[in-house]
Short mmCIF file of C-alpha atoms in Angstrom, two decimals:
data_model
loop_
_atom_site.label_atom_id
_atom_site.label_comp_id
_atom_site.label_asym_id
_atom_site.label_seq_id
_atom_site.Cartn_x
_atom_site.Cartn_y
_atom_site.Cartn_z
CA THR H 1 -11.88 43.11 23.34
CA VAL H 2 -15.47 42.41 24.32
CA ASN H 3 -15.91 40.92 27.78
CA THR H 4 -18.36 38.04 28.02
CA LEU H 5 -20.52 37.73 31.11
CA LYS H 6 -22.21 34.49 32.06
CA ILE H 7 -25.39 35.22 34.01
CA ALA H 8 -27.32 32.52 35.85
CA LEU H 9 -30.95 33.34 36.62
CA GLY H 10 -32.48 31.57 39.61
CA GLY H 11 -36.11 31.08 40.50
CA ASN H 12 -36.62 34.59 41.89
CA ALA H 13 -35.55 36.09 38.57
CA LEU H 14 -38.29 34.13 36.76
CA GLN H 15 -41.13 33.72 39.25
CA GLU H 16 -42.31 35.70 42.25
CA ALA H 17 -42.27 33.55 45.36
CA GLY H 18 -45.71 32.54 46.58
CA LYS H 19 -47.44 33.19 43.27
CA PRO H 20 -48.74 30.50 40.88
CA ALA H 21 -46.29 29.47 38.13
CA THR H 22 -48.38 30.92 35.32
CA ALA H 23 -47.12 32.31 32.01
CA GLU H 24 -48.44 35.78 32.90
CA ALA H 25 -46.71 35.82 36.30
CA GLN H 26 -43.45 34.66 34.75
CA LEU H 27 -43.50 37.28 32.01
CA GLU H 28 -44.12 40.03 34.57
CA VAL H 29 -41.04 39.07 36.59
CA VAL H 30 -38.91 38.39 33.50
CA GLU H 31 -39.62 41.90 32.19
CA LYS H 32 -38.15 43.39 35.39
CA THR H 33 -35.14 41.07 35.25
CA SER H 34 -34.52 41.87 31.59
CA ALA H 35 -34.20 45.58 32.31
CA TYR H 36 -31.04 44.85 34.34
CA ILE H 37 -29.68 42.50 31.67
CA ALA H 38 -30.28 45.08 28.93
CA ASP H 39 -28.37 47.69 30.96
CA ILE H 40 -25.38 45.32 31.15
CA ILE H 41 -25.51 44.71 27.40
CA GLU H 42 -25.73 48.46 26.74
CA LYS H 43 -22.45 48.89 28.64
CA GLY H 44 -20.76 46.80 25.94
CA TYR H 45 -20.70 43.36 27.52
CA SER H 46 -21.42 40.17 25.59
CA VAL H 47 -23.97 38.15 27.59
CA VAL H 48 -24.80 34.45 27.77
CA LEU H 49 -27.66 33.44 30.07
CA ALA H 50 -28.48 30.24 31.89
CA HIS H 51 -31.56 29.73 34.05
CA GLY H 52 -33.30 27.38 36.42
CA ASN H 53 -36.56 25.63 35.55
CA GLY H 54 -37.79 23.88 38.69
CA PRO H 55 -41.33 25.34 38.90
CA GLN H 56 -41.80 25.38 35.12
CA VAL H 57 -40.69 21.83 34.33
CA GLY H 58 -42.80 20.59 37.24
CA MET H 59 -45.85 22.43 35.92
CA ILE H 60 -45.34 20.98 32.44
CA ALA H 61 -44.80 17.45 33.78
CA ASN H 62 -47.94 17.65 35.93
CA ALA H 63 -50.01 18.92 33.00
CA MET H 64 -48.75 16.11 30.78
CA THR H 65 -49.48 13.53 33.47
CA GLU H 66 -53.05 14.76 33.90
CA LEU H 67 -53.56 14.71 30.13
CA THR H 68 -52.37 11.11 30.00
CA ARG H 69 -54.68 10.13 32.83
CA SER H 70 -57.65 11.78 31.10
CA ASP H 71 -57.34 9.49 28.07
CA PRO H 72 -54.57 6.87 28.50
CA GLU H 73 -55.38 5.20 25.19
CA LYS H 74 -54.89 8.41 23.23
CA TYR H 75 -52.05 10.11 25.14
CA ILE H 76 -48.82 8.42 26.18
CA PRO H 77 -46.68 9.59 29.13
CA CYS H 78 -44.29 12.42 28.32
CA PRO H 79 -40.66 11.80 29.42
CA LEU H 80 -39.21 14.30 31.88
CA SER H 81 -36.44 15.01 29.35
CA VAL H 82 -39.05 16.28 26.88
CA CYS H 83 -40.68 18.39 29.61
CA GLY H 84 -37.25 19.87 30.31
CA ALA H 85 -36.79 20.80 26.65
CA MET H 86 -40.26 22.36 26.62
CA SER H 87 -39.36 24.46 29.67
CA GLN H 88 -36.19 25.72 27.96
CA GLY H 89 -38.23 26.91 24.99
CA TYR H 90 -40.97 28.41 27.17
CA ILE H 91 -38.60 30.36 29.42
CA GLY H 92 -36.29 31.28 26.55
CA TYR H 93 -39.22 32.67 24.57
CA HIS H 94 -40.16 35.03 27.41
CA LEU H 95 -36.54 36.11 27.95
CA GLN H 96 -36.05 36.70 24.22
CA GLN H 97 -39.13 38.92 24.07
CA ALA H 98 -38.35 40.92 27.19
CA ILE H 99 -34.62 41.43 26.56
CA SER H 100 -35.23 42.35 22.90
CA ASP H 101 -37.84 44.93 23.94
CA GLU H 102 -35.53 46.46 26.55
CA MET H 103 -32.58 46.62 24.15
CA ALA H 104 -34.77 48.30 21.53
CA ARG H 105 -35.79 50.93 24.08
CA ASN H 106 -32.10 51.49 24.86
CA GLY H 107 -31.14 51.72 21.19
CA VAL H 108 -29.12 48.48 21.24
CA ASN H 109 -29.27 46.50 17.99
CA LYS H 110 -28.64 42.87 18.97
CA SER H 111 -30.47 39.59 18.46
CA VAL H 112 -31.38 37.16 21.23
CA ALA H 113 -31.36 33.40 20.62
CA THR H 114 -32.35 30.42 22.76
CA VAL H 115 -30.42 27.18 22.26
CA ILE H 116 -32.24 24.07 23.48
CA THR H 117 -29.28 22.53 25.23
CA GLN H 118 -28.26 18.96 26.00
CA VAL H 119 -25.52 17.97 28.43
CA VAL H 120 -23.67 14.67 28.37
CA VAL H 121 -23.73 12.82 31.71
CA ASP H 122 -22.45 9.50 33.01
CA MET H 123 -25.21 6.88 33.11
CA ASP H 124 -23.58 5.51 36.30
CA ASP H 125 -23.70 8.90 38.03
CA PRO H 126 -24.88 8.28 41.63
CA ALA H 127 -27.37 11.15 41.28
CA PHE H 128 -29.69 8.81 39.38
CA LYS H 129 -30.05 6.71 42.54
CA ASN H 130 -30.51 9.71 44.81
CA PRO H 131 -32.79 12.34 43.17
CA SER H 132 -32.12 15.71 44.79
CA LYS H 133 -33.37 18.46 42.44
CA PRO H 134 -36.80 19.79 43.51
CA ILE H 135 -39.28 20.59 40.77
CA GLY H 136 -42.90 21.70 40.61
CA SER H 137 -45.30 22.75 43.32
CA PHE H 138 -45.21 22.30 47.09
CA TYR H 139 -47.41 19.62 48.67
CA THR H 140 -48.46 18.58 52.13
CA GLU H 141 -47.02 15.37 53.57
CA GLU H 142 -50.30 13.56 52.86
CA GLN H 143 -50.38 14.75 49.25
CA ALA H 144 -46.73 13.80 48.81
CA ARG H 145 -47.35 10.26 50.05
CA ARG H 146 -50.27 9.89 47.64
CA LEU H 147 -48.21 11.12 44.66
CA ALA H 148 -45.37 8.77 45.58
CA ALA H 149 -47.81 5.85 45.72
CA GLU H 150 -49.81 6.75 42.60
CA ARG H 151 -47.06 8.01 40.30
CA GLY H 152 -43.86 6.59 41.74
CA TYR H 153 -42.42 10.06 42.41
CA VAL H 154 -39.61 10.59 44.90
CA MET H 155 -41.01 13.22 47.28
CA LYS H 156 -38.93 15.04 49.88
CA GLU H 157 -39.42 17.93 52.28
CA ASP H 158 -37.95 21.16 50.87
CA ALA H 159 -36.56 23.74 53.32
CA GLY H 160 -39.55 23.65 55.64
CA ARG H 161 -41.91 24.88 52.92
CA GLY H 162 -43.56 21.56 52.07
CA TYR H 163 -42.85 18.51 49.96
CA ARG H 164 -41.74 18.57 46.33
CA ARG H 165 -40.94 16.04 43.64
CA MET H 166 -37.24 15.25 43.41
CA VAL H 167 -35.50 14.33 40.15
CA PRO H 168 -31.86 13.36 39.45
CA SER H 169 -29.29 16.10 38.90
CA PRO H 170 -26.27 14.32 37.39
CA ARG H 171 -22.95 16.14 36.94
CA PRO H 172 -22.63 17.53 33.39
CA LEU H 173 -19.53 16.36 31.52
CA ARG H 174 -19.87 18.55 28.44
CA ILE H 175 -22.41 20.65 26.53
CA VAL H 176 -23.47 19.06 23.25
CA GLU H 177 -24.22 22.42 21.60
CA ASP H 178 -21.05 24.11 22.91
CA ALA H 179 -19.73 25.01 19.42
CA ILE H 180 -23.08 26.51 18.38
CA ILE H 181 -23.26 28.62 21.54
CA ARG H 182 -19.69 29.90 21.05
CA THR H 183 -20.40 30.78 17.41
CA LEU H 184 -23.49 32.80 18.36
CA ILE H 185 -21.62 34.67 21.11
CA GLU H 186 -18.69 35.46 18.81
CA ALA H 187 -21.17 36.78 16.22
CA GLY H 188 -22.42 39.30 18.79
CA HIS H 189 -25.74 37.70 19.73
CA VAL H 190 -27.21 37.38 23.23
CA VAL H 191 -27.48 33.66 23.98
CA ILE H 192 -29.81 31.81 26.35
CA SER H 193 -28.63 28.24 26.96
CA CYS H 194 -28.36 25.40 29.47
CA GLY H 195 -31.86 26.05 30.84
CA GLY H 196 -32.46 23.92 33.91
CA GLY H 197 -28.89 22.65 33.57
CA GLY H 198 -29.62 21.28 30.11
CA VAL H 199 -31.35 18.04 29.16
CA PRO H 200 -29.13 15.18 30.37
CA VAL H 201 -28.14 12.66 27.67
CA VAL H 202 -25.76 9.70 27.60
CA GLN H 203 -23.24 9.24 24.82
CA GLU H 204 -23.29 5.70 23.50
CA LYS H 205 -19.87 4.16 22.94
#
């Protein structure tokens, strides 16, 4: 029987604290993280990965906002849900590359797949009225007040390190792609899913 390990990667496993959230910086940290994951896989474990996306989804959202402001007639605002899906692909791509390279060096013949994941939530979840998940960069109090006024963001102080944008984090009820994820795991693949908790969706009745 193959044991399946669920591994959750936090911010430190994807970005070095204090450094800009660039693609190069992320890949450098991910390569180190992937060495540990590849060792676990080499020991015979089946692995499914989940990861955070706070800095990455914030970076993508900010970039999209600036693009919209540069030419509002040409570019329309990008929903945060789409930014979340982009971050899953972006982080998954780096993890796929790094884990595949490490497994190849260790002589492990497995494939790595990223599943862009949606999670069903309750549209009446109180989290929508009290955003609590920090994303993106840190700002001073003055910058935070300006962003709140200009963009309508909810900005809160984060652990004494500055102010960050807060977004809702509703409780997931089920994973839409659950059957796909299970099929990939049972087929022996390494699966990356539920990035950033998954993109929240509401099931219409």
